[in-house]
Short mmCIF file of C-alpha atoms in Angstrom, two decimals:
data_model
loop_
_atom_site.label_atom_id
_atom_site.label_comp_id
_atom_site.label_asym_id
_atom_site.label_seq_id
_atom_site.Cartn_x
_atom_site.Cartn_y
_atom_site.Cartn_z
CA MET A 296 90.47 126.06 68.05
CA GLN A 297 87.93 126.77 65.49
CA CYS A 298 84.94 125.27 64.63
CA ARG A 299 84.89 122.80 61.87
CA PRO A 300 83.13 123.89 58.80
CA ARG A 301 79.54 122.19 58.70
CA CYS A 302 79.84 120.26 62.16
CA ALA A 303 77.08 121.96 64.21
CA ALA A 304 77.57 119.00 66.70
CA CYS A 305 76.95 121.53 69.34
CA CYS A 306 73.90 122.75 67.98
CA ILE A 307 72.10 119.26 67.73
CA ALA A 308 73.45 116.67 70.27
CA PRO A 309 72.98 118.73 73.23
CA SER A 310 69.57 119.93 74.93
CA ILE A 311 69.12 123.52 75.64
CA SER A 312 66.51 124.33 78.20
CA SER A 313 66.73 128.15 77.69
CA PRO A 314 64.66 129.79 75.03
CA ILE A 315 65.97 130.05 71.53
CA PRO A 316 64.58 132.49 69.07
CA GLY A 317 62.06 130.10 67.23
CA MET A 318 62.16 127.27 69.96
CA PRO A 319 60.53 129.28 73.26
CA ASP A 320 60.93 126.09 75.10
CA GLY A 321 64.65 125.30 74.11
CA LYS A 322 65.47 122.05 72.28
CA PRO A 323 65.67 118.26 72.88
CA ALA A 324 69.12 116.46 72.51
CA GLY A 325 69.30 115.26 69.23
CA VAL A 326 67.35 117.89 67.42
CA PRO A 327 69.02 120.47 64.94
CA CYS A 328 68.69 124.31 66.52
CA VAL A 329 65.90 126.11 64.15
CA GLN A 330 68.75 128.64 63.85
CA LEU A 331 71.26 126.64 62.03
CA ASP A 332 71.60 127.76 58.27
CA GLU A 333 71.85 125.79 55.23
CA GLU A 334 75.80 125.94 56.08
CA LEU A 335 74.97 124.65 59.59
CA ARG A 336 75.80 127.88 60.80
CA CYS A 337 74.33 129.62 63.77
CA ARG A 338 72.44 132.48 62.88
CA LEU A 339 72.49 134.10 65.98
CA PHE A 340 76.11 133.87 66.68
CA GLY A 341 77.52 136.93 68.14
CA ARG A 342 73.80 138.09 69.33
CA PRO A 343 72.59 139.01 71.92
CA GLU A 344 69.25 136.76 71.35
CA ARG A 345 71.72 133.82 71.43
CA PRO A 346 71.35 131.52 74.73
CA ALA A 347 74.33 132.19 77.11
CA VAL A 348 74.71 128.12 77.29
CA CYS A 349 75.47 128.28 73.45
CA GLY A 350 78.18 130.88 73.87
CA GLY A 351 79.90 128.84 76.76
CA LEU A 352 80.34 126.13 74.37
CA GLN A 353 83.61 126.69 73.07
CA PRO A 354 85.51 124.46 70.48
CA ASP A 355 88.05 121.80 72.16
CA GLU A 356 89.93 118.75 70.97
CA ASP A 357 88.36 116.83 73.35
CA MET A 358 84.77 117.76 72.70
CA CYS A 359 85.26 117.98 68.74
CA GLY A 360 87.67 114.98 68.12
CA SER A 361 88.71 114.78 64.47
CA SER A 362 85.16 114.71 62.86
CA ARG A 363 81.72 115.94 62.82
CA GLU A 364 80.90 112.50 64.05
CA GLN A 365 83.03 112.01 67.00
CA ALA A 366 81.87 115.49 68.06
CA LEU A 367 78.12 114.49 67.95
CA ARG A 368 79.12 111.02 69.79
CA TRP A 369 80.93 112.87 72.25
CA LEU A 370 78.24 115.72 73.37
CA GLY A 371 75.51 112.64 72.99
CA HIS A 372 77.47 110.84 75.41
CA LEU A 373 77.99 113.54 77.84
CA GLU A 374 74.43 114.38 77.19
CA ASP A 375 73.24 111.23 78.46
CA GLN A 376 75.64 111.29 81.28
CA THR A 377 74.18 114.53 82.79
CA CYS A 378 70.29 114.29 81.61
CA PRO A 379 68.33 113.66 84.94
CA GLN A 380 65.90 111.36 83.30
CA THR A 381 68.76 108.55 82.12
CA ASN A 382 70.94 109.10 85.00
CA PRO A 383 68.61 108.82 88.26
CA ALA A 384 69.88 109.90 91.68
CA PRO A 385 70.16 106.58 93.88
CA ALA A 386 67.09 105.85 95.75
CA HIS A 387 69.03 107.15 99.19
CA GLU A 388 69.13 110.83 97.73
CA LEU A 389 65.83 111.04 96.64
CA PRO A 390 63.83 113.88 98.54
CA GLY A 391 62.30 112.76 101.69
CA ARG A 392 64.38 109.35 101.96
CA ARG A 393 66.77 108.73 104.71
CA ALA A 394 70.05 106.57 104.41
CA ALA A 395 68.29 104.00 106.40
CA ASP A 396 64.73 103.46 104.48
#
């Protein structure tokens, strides 16, 4: 599957914790990457400065859906489900806690 023109959902919806040129602390979820050009293409595509996580995210029918809006929703949902702040561990799994606590 090829990337949809002018989509960039994967460069907007997920958070990226690794440094990106122009974003040394990574980027928060929902914030467009500074490396997107006017056509919503990655300026770092194929370059060694591109974070590995970006290269690992490949277009897929489940992720991309049939529109940019579906891709943004799916990736936003995935971000919510995997973000430690919005999906905290149950109390019995917290460090220093025993199941009987």
